[in-house]
PDB file of C-alpha atoms in Angstrom:
ATOM      1  CA  MET H   1      99.405 118.828 -40.385  1.00 52.00           C
ATOM      2  CA  PRO H   2     101.211 115.622 -41.283  1.00 58.00           C
ATOM      3  CA  VAL H   3      99.280 112.363 -41.132  1.00 57.00           C
ATOM      4  CA  ILE H   4     100.900 109.769 -38.923  1.00 60.00           C
ATOM      5  CA  LYS H   5     100.494 106.201 -40.051  1.00 54.00           C
ATOM      6  CA  TYR H   6     100.836 103.482 -37.491  1.00 50.00           C
ATOM      7  CA  ALA H   7     101.823  99.978 -38.458  1.00 50.00           C
ATOM      8  CA  ARG H   8      98.856  97.622 -38.249  1.00 56.00           C
ATOM      9  CA  ILE H   9      99.233  95.184 -35.406  1.00 54.00           C
ATOM     10  CA  ARG H  10      99.073  91.650 -36.710  1.00 60.00           C
ATOM     11  CA  ASP H  11      98.548  88.477 -34.760  1.00 55.00           C
ATOM     12  CA  PRO H  12     101.553  86.183 -34.479  1.00 52.00           C
ATOM     13  CA  LEU H  13     101.861  83.866 -37.447  1.00 46.00           C
ATOM     14  CA  PHE H  14     101.142  80.739 -35.439  1.00 39.00           C
ATOM     15  CA  TYR H  15      97.622  82.083 -34.726  1.00 41.00           C
ATOM     16  CA  GLU H  16      96.929  82.077 -38.450  1.00 48.00           C
ATOM     17  CA  TRP H  17      98.351  78.594 -38.830  1.00 40.00           C
ATOM     18  CA  ASP H  18      96.119  77.423 -36.009  1.00 43.00           C
ATOM     19  CA  ARG H  19      93.003  78.921 -37.616  1.00 50.00           C
ATOM     20  CA  LYS H  20      93.785  77.182 -40.884  1.00 51.00           C
ATOM     21  CA  ALA H  21      94.344  73.896 -39.082  1.00 50.00           C
ATOM     22  CA  GLN H  22      90.936  74.001 -37.404  1.00 57.00           C
ATOM     23  CA  LYS H  23      88.670  71.396 -38.983  1.00 64.00           C
ATOM     24  CA  SER H  24      84.972  71.888 -39.703  1.00 64.00           C
ATOM     25  CA  GLY H  25      82.783  70.310 -42.353  1.00 61.00           C
ATOM     26  CA  LEU H  26      83.769  67.463 -44.663  1.00 72.00           C
ATOM     27  CA  ARG H  27      87.499  66.811 -44.857  1.00 70.00           C
ATOM     28  CA  ASN H  28      89.758  64.364 -46.620  1.00 76.00           C
ATOM     29  CA  THR H  29      91.627  61.755 -44.595  1.00 88.00           C
ATOM     30  CA  VAL H  30      93.372  63.207 -41.567  1.00 90.00           C
ATOM     31  CA  TYR H  31      96.227  61.254 -39.981  1.00 90.00           C
ATOM     32  CA  ALA H  32      97.004  61.341 -36.271  1.00 90.00           C
ATOM     33  CA  VAL H  33     100.546  61.255 -34.918  1.00 91.00           C
ATOM     34  CA  ASN H  34     100.146  57.580 -33.936  1.00 93.00           C
ATOM     35  CA  GLY H  35      99.066  56.620 -37.466  1.00 94.00           C
ATOM     36  CA  ASP H  36      95.305  56.440 -36.867  1.00 96.00           C
ATOM     37  CA  GLN H  37      93.269  57.934 -39.688  1.00 96.00           C
ATOM     38  CA  TYR H  38      89.834  59.499 -39.978  1.00 96.00           C
ATOM     39  CA  THR H  39      87.836  60.467 -43.045  1.00 95.00           C
ATOM     40  CA  GLY H  40      84.595  62.356 -42.637  1.00 95.00           C
ATOM     41  CA  GLU H  41      82.867  65.327 -41.082  1.00 95.00           C
ATOM     42  CA  TRP H  42      84.148  67.682 -38.383  1.00 94.00           C
ATOM     43  CA  LEU H  43      82.796  70.416 -36.160  1.00 92.00           C
ATOM     44  CA  ASP H  44      85.024  72.784 -34.187  1.00 88.00           C
ATOM     45  CA  ASN H  45      87.999  70.494 -34.705  1.00 89.00           C
ATOM     46  CA  LEU H  46      86.104  67.431 -33.425  1.00 93.00           C
ATOM     47  CA  LYS H  47      84.789  64.433 -35.360  1.00 95.00           C
ATOM     48  CA  HIS H  48      81.115  65.186 -35.750  1.00 95.00           C
ATOM     49  CA  GLY H  49      78.629  63.773 -38.249  1.00 96.00           C
ATOM     50  CA  LYS H  50      79.407  60.858 -40.557  1.00 96.00           C
ATOM     51  CA  GLY H  51      82.899  59.431 -40.629  1.00 97.00           C
ATOM     52  CA  THR H  52      85.223  56.430 -40.719  1.00 97.00           C
ATOM     53  CA  GLN H  53      88.054  55.817 -38.266  1.00 97.00           C
ATOM     54  CA  ILE H  54      90.864  53.277 -38.740  1.00 97.00           C
ATOM     55  CA  TRP H  55      93.108  52.399 -35.799  1.00 96.00           C
ATOM     56  CA  LYS H  56      96.648  51.591 -36.956  1.00 94.00           C
ATOM     57  CA  SER H  57      97.614  49.426 -33.954  1.00 92.00           C
ATOM     58  CA  THR H  58      94.752  46.934 -34.433  1.00 92.00           C
ATOM     59  CA  GLY H  59      93.479  47.605 -37.940  1.00 93.00           C
ATOM     60  CA  ALA H  60      89.972  47.990 -36.482  1.00 97.00           C
ATOM     61  CA  VAL H  61      87.472  50.153 -38.376  1.00 98.00           C
ATOM     62  CA  TYR H  62      84.467  52.135 -37.195  1.00 98.00           C
ATOM     63  CA  SER H  63      82.115  53.670 -39.731  1.00 98.00           C
ATOM     64  CA  GLY H  64      79.089  55.659 -38.675  1.00 98.00           C
ATOM     65  CA  ASP H  65      77.911  58.594 -36.613  1.00 98.00           C
ATOM     66  CA  TRP H  66      80.079  60.826 -34.425  1.00 98.00           C
ATOM     67  CA  LYS H  67      79.175  63.483 -31.900  1.00 97.00           C
ATOM     68  CA  PHE H  68      81.762  65.921 -30.560  1.00 96.00           C
ATOM     69  CA  GLY H  69      84.652  63.512 -31.044  1.00 96.00           C
ATOM     70  CA  LYS H  70      82.924  60.347 -29.836  1.00 97.00           C
ATOM     71  CA  ARG H  71      81.022  57.540 -31.502  1.00 98.00           C
ATOM     72  CA  ASP H  72      77.378  58.401 -30.997  1.00 98.00           C
ATOM     73  CA  GLY H  73      74.395  57.313 -33.089  1.00 98.00           C
ATOM     74  CA  TYR H  74      74.379  54.403 -35.526  1.00 98.00           C
ATOM     75  CA  GLY H  75      77.582  52.718 -36.601  1.00 98.00           C
ATOM     76  CA  SER H  76      79.457  49.516 -37.247  1.00 98.00           C
ATOM     77  CA  TYR H  77      82.755  48.293 -35.762  1.00 98.00           C
ATOM     78  CA  SER H  78      84.890  45.639 -37.476  1.00 98.00           C
ATOM     79  CA  ILE H  79      88.265  44.015 -36.794  1.00 96.00           C
ATOM     80  CA  LEU H  80      90.868  42.648 -39.170  1.00 91.00           C
ATOM     81  CA  ASP H  81      91.393  38.878 -39.132  1.00 88.00           C
ATOM     82  CA  PRO H  82      95.167  38.348 -38.876  1.00 85.00           C
ATOM     83  CA  VAL H  83      94.973  35.082 -40.841  1.00 86.00           C
ATOM     84  CA  THR H  84      92.519  35.782 -43.670  1.00 88.00           C
ATOM     85  CA  LYS H  85      93.210  39.548 -43.733  1.00 86.00           C
ATOM     86  CA  GLU H  86      89.469  40.056 -44.079  1.00 91.00           C
ATOM     87  CA  TYR H  87      87.323  42.294 -41.912  1.00 94.00           C
ATOM     88  CA  LYS H  88      84.935  40.642 -39.467  1.00 95.00           C
ATOM     89  CA  LYS H  89      82.006  42.629 -38.149  1.00 96.00           C
ATOM     90  CA  VAL H  90      81.975  42.806 -34.353  1.00 98.00           C
ATOM     91  CA  TYR H  91      79.129  45.195 -33.591  1.00 98.00           C
ATOM     92  CA  THR H  92      76.430  46.952 -35.572  1.00 98.00           C
ATOM     93  CA  GLY H  93      73.921  49.210 -33.899  1.00 98.00           C
ATOM     94  CA  LEU H  94      73.560  52.260 -31.712  1.00 98.00           C
ATOM     95  CA  TRP H  95      76.319  53.997 -29.781  1.00 98.00           C
ATOM     96  CA  GLU H  96      76.236  56.508 -26.959  1.00 98.00           C
ATOM     97  CA  ASN H  97      79.194  58.467 -25.607  1.00 97.00           C
ATOM     98  CA  ASP H  98      81.732  56.233 -27.433  1.00 98.00           C
ATOM     99  CA  GLN H  99      80.233  52.978 -26.079  1.00 98.00           C
ATOM    100  CA  ARG H 100      77.573  50.520 -27.197  1.00 98.00           C
ATOM    101  CA  GLY H 101      74.291  52.049 -26.060  1.00 98.00           C
ATOM    102  CA  GLY H 102      70.788  51.342 -27.365  1.00 98.00           C
ATOM    103  CA  ARG H 103      69.875  48.437 -29.614  1.00 98.00           C
ATOM    104  CA  GLY H 104      72.526  46.521 -31.512  1.00 98.00           C
ATOM    105  CA  THR H 105      74.014  43.165 -32.508  1.00 98.00           C
ATOM    106  CA  PHE H 106      77.363  41.902 -31.197  1.00 98.00           C
ATOM    107  CA  PHE H 107      79.291  38.980 -32.722  1.00 98.00           C
ATOM    108  CA  TYR H 108      81.654  37.087 -30.408  1.00 96.00           C
ATOM    109  CA  THR H 109      84.847  35.394 -31.590  1.00 92.00           C
ATOM    110  CA  ASN H 110      83.544  31.926 -30.587  1.00 94.00           C
ATOM    111  CA  GLY H 111      80.581  32.171 -32.964  1.00 94.00           C
ATOM    112  CA  GLU H 112      77.982  33.315 -30.429  1.00 98.00           C
ATOM    113  CA  HIS H 113      76.037  36.521 -30.921  1.00 98.00           C
ATOM    114  CA  TYR H 114      73.663  38.803 -29.057  1.00 98.00           C
ATOM    115  CA  GLU H 115      70.799  40.914 -30.371  1.00 98.00           C
ATOM    116  CA  GLY H 116      69.289  43.434 -28.022  1.00 98.00           C
ATOM    117  CA  GLU H 117      69.769  46.441 -25.805  1.00 98.00           C
ATOM    118  CA  TRP H 118      73.016  47.861 -24.413  1.00 98.00           C
ATOM    119  CA  SER H 119      74.025  50.395 -21.799  1.00 98.00           C
ATOM    120  CA  ASN H 120      77.565  51.675 -21.163  1.00 97.00           C
ATOM    121  CA  GLY H 121      78.951  48.970 -23.441  1.00 98.00           C
ATOM    122  CA  LEU H 122      77.236  46.114 -21.552  1.00 98.00           C
ATOM    123  CA  ARG H 123      74.173  43.996 -22.283  1.00 98.00           C
ATOM    124  CA  SER H 124      71.372  45.676 -20.354  1.00 98.00           C
ATOM    125  CA  GLY H 125      67.650  45.667 -21.059  1.00 98.00           C
ATOM    126  CA  TRP H 126      65.867  43.153 -23.280  1.00 98.00           C
ATOM    127  CA  GLY H 127      67.846  40.913 -25.601  1.00 98.00           C
ATOM    128  CA  LYS H 128      68.413  37.485 -27.097  1.00 98.00           C
ATOM    129  CA  MET H 129      71.653  35.523 -26.842  1.00 98.00           C
ATOM    130  CA  TYR H 130      72.551  32.732 -29.258  1.00 98.00           C
ATOM    131  CA  TYR H 131      75.065  30.346 -27.669  1.00 98.00           C
ATOM    132  CA  LYS H 132      77.591  28.114 -29.399  1.00 97.00           C
ATOM    133  CA  ASP H 133      75.984  24.892 -28.110  1.00 97.00           C
ATOM    134  CA  GLY H 134      72.677  25.773 -29.784  1.00 97.00           C
ATOM    135  CA  SER H 135      70.861  27.073 -26.719  1.00 98.00           C
ATOM    136  CA  THR H 136      69.237  30.511 -26.622  1.00 98.00           C
ATOM    137  CA  TYR H 137      68.233  32.937 -23.913  1.00 98.00           C
ATOM    138  CA  GLU H 138      65.690  35.684 -24.447  1.00 98.00           C
ATOM    139  CA  GLY H 139      64.796  38.066 -21.695  1.00 98.00           C
ATOM    140  CA  GLU H 140      66.121  40.747 -19.394  1.00 98.00           C
ATOM    141  CA  TRP H 141      69.780  41.633 -18.836  1.00 98.00           C
ATOM    142  CA  LEU H 142      71.643  43.857 -16.405  1.00 98.00           C
ATOM    143  CA  MET H 143      75.374  44.665 -16.392  1.00 97.00           C
ATOM    144  CA  ASP H 144      76.117  41.905 -18.946  1.00 98.00           C
ATOM    145  CA  GLN H 145      74.318  39.218 -16.879  1.00 98.00           C
ATOM    146  CA  ARG H 146      70.903  37.571 -17.170  1.00 98.00           C
ATOM    147  CA  ASN H 147      68.787  39.424 -14.620  1.00 98.00           C
ATOM    148  CA  GLY H 148      65.016  39.643 -14.343  1.00 98.00           C
ATOM    149  CA  GLN H 149      62.615  37.473 -16.326  1.00 98.00           C
ATOM    150  CA  GLY H 150      63.781  35.294 -19.190  1.00 98.00           C
ATOM    151  CA  LEU H 151      63.405  32.099 -21.205  1.00 98.00           C
ATOM    152  CA  LEU H 152      66.293  29.655 -21.705  1.00 98.00           C
ATOM    153  CA  LYS H 153      65.915  27.009 -24.417  1.00 98.00           C
ATOM    154  CA  LEU H 154      68.380  24.113 -24.539  1.00 97.00           C
ATOM    155  CA  PRO H 155      69.332  22.076 -27.640  1.00 95.00           C
ATOM    156  CA  ASN H 156      67.587  18.966 -26.283  1.00 91.00           C
ATOM    157  CA  GLY H 157      64.274  20.838 -26.075  1.00 92.00           C
ATOM    158  CA  ASN H 158      64.314  21.437 -22.328  1.00 94.00           C
ATOM    159  CA  ARG H 159      63.478  24.972 -21.262  1.00 96.00           C
ATOM    160  CA  TYR H 160      63.378  27.186 -18.215  1.00 98.00           C
ATOM    161  CA  GLU H 161      61.165  30.237 -17.902  1.00 98.00           C
ATOM    162  CA  GLY H 162      61.290  32.404 -14.839  1.00 98.00           C
ATOM    163  CA  GLY H 163      63.499  34.596 -12.690  1.00 98.00           C
ATOM    164  CA  TRP H 164      67.230  35.197 -13.051  1.00 98.00           C
ATOM    165  CA  LYS H 165      69.888  36.919 -10.972  1.00 97.00           C
ATOM    166  CA  ASP H 166      73.584  37.386 -11.797  1.00 97.00           C
ATOM    167  CA  GLY H 167      73.284  34.965 -14.720  1.00 97.00           C
ATOM    168  CA  LYS H 168      71.697  32.140 -12.684  1.00 98.00           C
ATOM    169  CA  LYS H 169      68.153  30.849 -12.249  1.00 97.00           C
ATOM    170  CA  HIS H 170      66.768  32.622  -9.210  1.00 97.00           C
ATOM    171  CA  GLY H 171      63.230  33.029  -7.941  1.00 96.00           C
ATOM    172  CA  PRO H 172      59.951  31.522  -9.204  1.00 97.00           C
ATOM    173  CA  GLY H 173      60.234  29.557 -12.428  1.00 97.00           C
ATOM    174  CA  LYS H 174      59.120  26.618 -14.535  1.00 97.00           C
ATOM    175  CA  TYR H 175      61.461  24.004 -15.975  1.00 96.00           C
ATOM    176  CA  SER H 176      59.942  21.728 -18.594  1.00 94.00           C
ATOM    177  CA  TYR H 177      61.426  18.431 -19.803  1.00 91.00           C
ATOM    178  CA  PRO H 178      59.643  17.634 -23.103  1.00 84.00           C
ATOM    179  CA  ASP H 179      61.877  14.598 -23.638  1.00 81.00           C
ATOM    180  CA  LYS H 180      60.667  13.121 -20.332  1.00 80.00           C
ATOM    181  CA  GLY H 181      57.203  14.649 -20.373  1.00 86.00           C
ATOM    182  CA  GLN H 182      57.590  16.391 -17.031  1.00 89.00           C
ATOM    183  CA  LEU H 183      57.303  19.900 -15.626  1.00 91.00           C
ATOM    184  CA  LEU H 184      58.911  21.313 -12.488  1.00 92.00           C
ATOM    185  CA  GLU H 185      57.414  24.484 -11.052  1.00 94.00           C
ATOM    186  CA  GLY H 186      59.107  25.969  -8.041  1.00 95.00           C
ATOM    187  CA  ILE H 187      61.632  28.322  -6.507  1.00 96.00           C
ATOM    188  CA  TRP H 188      65.300  28.518  -7.584  1.00 96.00           C
ATOM    189  CA  VAL H 189      68.247  29.978  -5.702  1.00 96.00           C
ATOM    190  CA  ALA H 190      71.560  30.436  -7.546  1.00 96.00           C
ATOM    191  CA  ASP H 191      70.657  27.815 -10.207  1.00 96.00           C
ATOM    192  CA  ILE H 192      69.447  25.245  -7.646  1.00 95.00           C
ATOM    193  CA  PRO H 193      65.747  24.329  -7.248  1.00 93.00           C
ATOM    194  CA  LYS H 194      64.959  24.670  -3.552  1.00 91.00           C
ATOM    195  CA  CYS H 195      61.328  23.593  -3.589  1.00 91.00           C
ATOM    196  CA  GLY H 196      58.630  22.887  -6.121  1.00 89.00           C
ATOM    197  CA  VAL H 197      56.082  20.560  -7.652  1.00 90.00           C
ATOM    198  CA  LEU H 198      57.063  18.002 -10.306  1.00 87.00           C
ATOM    199  CA  VAL H 199      54.240  16.710 -12.504  1.00 87.00           C
ATOM    200  CA  ASP H 200      53.815  14.698 -15.684  1.00 79.00           C
ATOM    201  CA  PHE H 201      53.197  17.040 -18.589  1.00 77.00           C
ATOM    202  CA  GLY H 202      52.676  15.620 -22.085  1.00 74.00           C
ATOM    203  CA  ARG H 203      54.240  12.317 -21.029  1.00 75.00           C
ATOM    204  CA  GLU H 204      52.246  10.354 -23.602  1.00 73.00           C
ATOM    205  CA  ASN H 205      53.961  12.235 -26.443  1.00 74.00           C
ATOM    206  CA  ALA H 206      57.454  12.432 -24.918  1.00 69.00           C
ATOM    207  CA  PRO H 207      60.241  10.759 -26.960  1.00 67.00           C
ATOM    208  CA  ASP H 208      61.959   9.360 -23.851  1.00 71.00           C
ATOM    209  CA  PRO H 209      59.420   9.218 -21.006  1.00 72.00           C
ATOM    210  CA  THR H 210      60.205   7.888 -17.549  1.00 71.00           C
ATOM    211  CA  GLU H 211      59.498   4.205 -17.006  1.00 62.00           C
ATOM    212  CA  PHE H 212      56.606   4.911 -14.664  1.00 62.00           C
ATOM    213  CA  PRO H 213      54.348   7.941 -14.363  1.00 67.00           C
ATOM    214  CA  LEU H 214      54.668  10.104 -11.290  1.00 64.00           C
ATOM    215  CA  PRO H 215      52.263   9.074  -8.526  1.00 64.00           C
ATOM    216  CA  GLU H 216      49.461  11.510  -8.002  1.00 65.00           C
ATOM    217  CA  ILE H 217      49.731  13.359  -4.720  1.00 57.00           C
ATOM    218  CA  GLU H 218      46.646  15.129  -3.501  1.00 56.00           C
ATOM    219  CA  LEU H 219      47.411  18.677  -2.526  1.00 48.00           C
ATOM    220  CA  HIS H 220      44.448  20.614  -1.184  1.00 47.00           C
ATOM    221  CA  ASP H 221      46.059  23.859  -2.308  1.00 53.00           C
ATOM    222  CA  PRO H 222      49.128  23.417  -4.594  1.00 51.00           C
ATOM    223  CA  ALA H 223      49.080  27.104  -5.435  1.00 52.00           C
ATOM    224  CA  GLY H 224      49.126  27.883  -1.725  1.00 58.00           C
ATOM    225  CA  VAL H 225      52.179  25.657  -1.220  1.00 53.00           C
ATOM    226  CA  LEU H 226      54.102  27.599  -3.861  1.00 56.00           C
ATOM    227  CA  ALA H 227      52.817  30.896  -2.487  1.00 61.00           C
ATOM    228  CA  GLU H 228      54.083  29.965   0.963  1.00 63.00           C
ATOM    229  CA  ALA H 229      57.466  28.990  -0.492  1.00 58.00           C
ATOM    230  CA  GLN H 230      57.562  32.266  -2.400  1.00 60.00           C
ATOM    231  CA  ALA H 231      56.849  34.209   0.815  1.00 65.00           C
ATOM    232  CA  LYS H 232      59.698  32.425   2.605  1.00 62.00           C
ATOM    233  CA  PHE H 233      61.975  33.102  -0.352  1.00 59.00           C
ATOM    234  CA  ASP H 234      61.104  36.799  -0.333  1.00 65.00           C
ATOM    235  CA  ASP H 235      61.648  37.067   3.434  1.00 67.00           C
ATOM    236  CA  SER H 236      65.077  35.437   3.207  1.00 64.00           C
ATOM    237  CA  HIS H 237      66.189  37.818   0.419  1.00 61.00           C
ATOM    238  CA  ASN H 238      64.968  41.096   1.884  1.00 62.00           C
TER     239      ASN H 238
END
């Protein structure tokens, strides 16, 4: 009985090309259609592991961790200065789902920088901001604004410690004036002190004290006055 041989069915050639094009493991530089380039590790045709991406349109560079095609883990992002042609670091720290997430340091173009926590690419959590004028803020942030409790120090030595909301002083707080030797403790609303107690504090050592000391006012219960103001503040904001 004759043996019948059937031709082996082969997949179309483009299936084989596709399998060969799939990227996994460490690869040399791969260029995208738009000119972007990536050198590093892959998994199932996605950037995964350690790698460096260069964007052609801006010249920006990211070097660090990737997870399923997105920046995730620790990495650093730098941009190319169009004048000096040197790279300037913009952000170094943790990433999550292709955005700044976790703890990291961001350098702004005006010379200011922030060290602290991030969420969804925005300052959120605890962090410290160094401003161009020499002042600093250390405390809580939410959605890129000062929110919660924090300490603001000004170049002249004055400082505010207390509540913040939407980037402004809000709630109970203390504002000290070391140059004048005075301390204001009270309640703020949208950067404006609404009520409080102003007292001399270290006036004898102040570099520029007021001409006359504050008169002493007898309050039977200064803490009670502030507590009452706090209760009114809470009622008006509930």
